[in-house]
Short mmCIF file of C-alpha atoms in Angstrom, two decimals:
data_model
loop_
_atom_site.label_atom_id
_atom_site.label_comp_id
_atom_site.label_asym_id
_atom_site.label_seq_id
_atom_site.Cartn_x
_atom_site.Cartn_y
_atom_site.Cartn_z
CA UNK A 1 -28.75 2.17 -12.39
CA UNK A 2 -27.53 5.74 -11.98
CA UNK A 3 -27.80 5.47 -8.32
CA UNK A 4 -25.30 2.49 -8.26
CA UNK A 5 -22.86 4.68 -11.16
CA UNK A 6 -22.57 7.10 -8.46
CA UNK A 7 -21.95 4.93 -5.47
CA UNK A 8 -19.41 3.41 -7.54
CA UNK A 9 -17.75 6.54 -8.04
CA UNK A 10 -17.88 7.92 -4.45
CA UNK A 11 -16.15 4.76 -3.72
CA UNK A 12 -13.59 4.58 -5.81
CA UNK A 13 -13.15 8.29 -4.59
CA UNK A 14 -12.65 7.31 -1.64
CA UNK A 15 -10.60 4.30 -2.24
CA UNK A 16 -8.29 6.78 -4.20
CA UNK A 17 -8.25 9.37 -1.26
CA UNK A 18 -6.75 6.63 1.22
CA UNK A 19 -3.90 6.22 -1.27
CA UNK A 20 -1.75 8.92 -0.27
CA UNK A 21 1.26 8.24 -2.21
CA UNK A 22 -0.19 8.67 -6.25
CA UNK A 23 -0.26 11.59 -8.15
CA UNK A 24 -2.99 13.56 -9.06
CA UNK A 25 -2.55 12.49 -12.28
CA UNK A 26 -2.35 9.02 -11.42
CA UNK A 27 -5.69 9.48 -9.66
CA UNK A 28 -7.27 10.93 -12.21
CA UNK A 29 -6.60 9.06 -15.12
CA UNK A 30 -7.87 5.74 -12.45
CA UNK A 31 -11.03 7.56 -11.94
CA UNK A 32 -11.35 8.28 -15.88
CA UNK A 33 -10.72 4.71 -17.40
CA UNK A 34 -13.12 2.98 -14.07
CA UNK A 35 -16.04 5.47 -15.81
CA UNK A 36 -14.63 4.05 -19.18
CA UNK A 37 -15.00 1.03 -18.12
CA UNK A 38 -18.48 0.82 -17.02
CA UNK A 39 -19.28 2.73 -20.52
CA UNK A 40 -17.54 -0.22 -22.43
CA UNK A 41 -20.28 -2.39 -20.87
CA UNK A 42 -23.09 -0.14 -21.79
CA UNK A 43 -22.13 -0.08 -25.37
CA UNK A 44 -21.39 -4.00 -25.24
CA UNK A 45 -24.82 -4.18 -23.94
CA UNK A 46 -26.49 -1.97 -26.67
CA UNK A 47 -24.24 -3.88 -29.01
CA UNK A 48 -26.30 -6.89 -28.34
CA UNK A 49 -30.27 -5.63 -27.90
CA UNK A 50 -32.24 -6.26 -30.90
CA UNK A 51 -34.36 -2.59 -29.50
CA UNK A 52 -33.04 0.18 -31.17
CA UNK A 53 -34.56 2.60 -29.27
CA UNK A 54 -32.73 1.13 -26.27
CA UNK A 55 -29.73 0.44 -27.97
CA UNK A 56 -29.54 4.14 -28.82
CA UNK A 57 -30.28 4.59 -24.71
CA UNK A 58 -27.76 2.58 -23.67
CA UNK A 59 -24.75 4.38 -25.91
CA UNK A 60 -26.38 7.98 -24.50
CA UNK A 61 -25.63 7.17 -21.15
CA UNK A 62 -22.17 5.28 -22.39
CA UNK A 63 -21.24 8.86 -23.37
CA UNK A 64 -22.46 10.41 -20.42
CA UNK A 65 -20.61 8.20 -18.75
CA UNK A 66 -17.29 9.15 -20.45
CA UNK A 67 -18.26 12.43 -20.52
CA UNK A 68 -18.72 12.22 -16.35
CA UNK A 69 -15.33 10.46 -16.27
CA UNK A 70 -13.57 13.36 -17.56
CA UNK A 71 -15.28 15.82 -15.14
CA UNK A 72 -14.15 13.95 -12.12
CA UNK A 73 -10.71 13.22 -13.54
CA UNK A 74 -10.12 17.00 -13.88
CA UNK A 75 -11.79 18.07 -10.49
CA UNK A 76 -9.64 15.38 -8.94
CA UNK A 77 -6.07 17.44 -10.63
CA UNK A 78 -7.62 20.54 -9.86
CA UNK A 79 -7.78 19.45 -6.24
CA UNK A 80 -4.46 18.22 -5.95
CA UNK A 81 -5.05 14.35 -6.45
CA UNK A 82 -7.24 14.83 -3.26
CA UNK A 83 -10.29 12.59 -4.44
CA UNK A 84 -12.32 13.68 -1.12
CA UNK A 85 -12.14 16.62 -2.25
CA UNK A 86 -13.26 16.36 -5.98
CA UNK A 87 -16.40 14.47 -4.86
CA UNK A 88 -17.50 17.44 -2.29
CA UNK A 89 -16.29 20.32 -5.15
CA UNK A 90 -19.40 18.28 -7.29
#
């Protein structure tokens, strides 16, 4: 599953980098709420398992998630809004 989290991410990199004309910011905060997305589902998921021990699982890696959101949102304004860029700085 974290294989396909990070092909998602390298593609909506990319997706962002043939977009010339938004701002870094603009970019970033994309980037941000697509990996808050994805942790929405997680927790929706662990919402619903009757396992706590996976529930508990599930909302770790909703925060990593979040957490990995925010680090790709800021390398993307450090670079400029230049999401090619972001993805080879990590």
């Amino acid at each position: 599953m974290n294989r396909i989290l990070k092909l998602s991410a390298i593609m909506a990199f990319a997706a962002l980098a043939a977009c010339g004309s938004k701002s870094s910011d603009a970019a970033a905060d994309n980037v941000e709420q697509a990996y808050d997305n994805q942790a929405d589902q997680l927790d929706a998921v662990a919402d619903t398992t009757t396992n706590e021990i996976q529930a508990d699982a599930l909302k770790d890696q909703a925060d990593a998630l979040r957490e990995e959101g925010e680090n790709r949102a800021d390398a993307i304004e450090d670079a400029g809004g230049n999401a090619a860029a972001a993805v080879n700085a990590m």
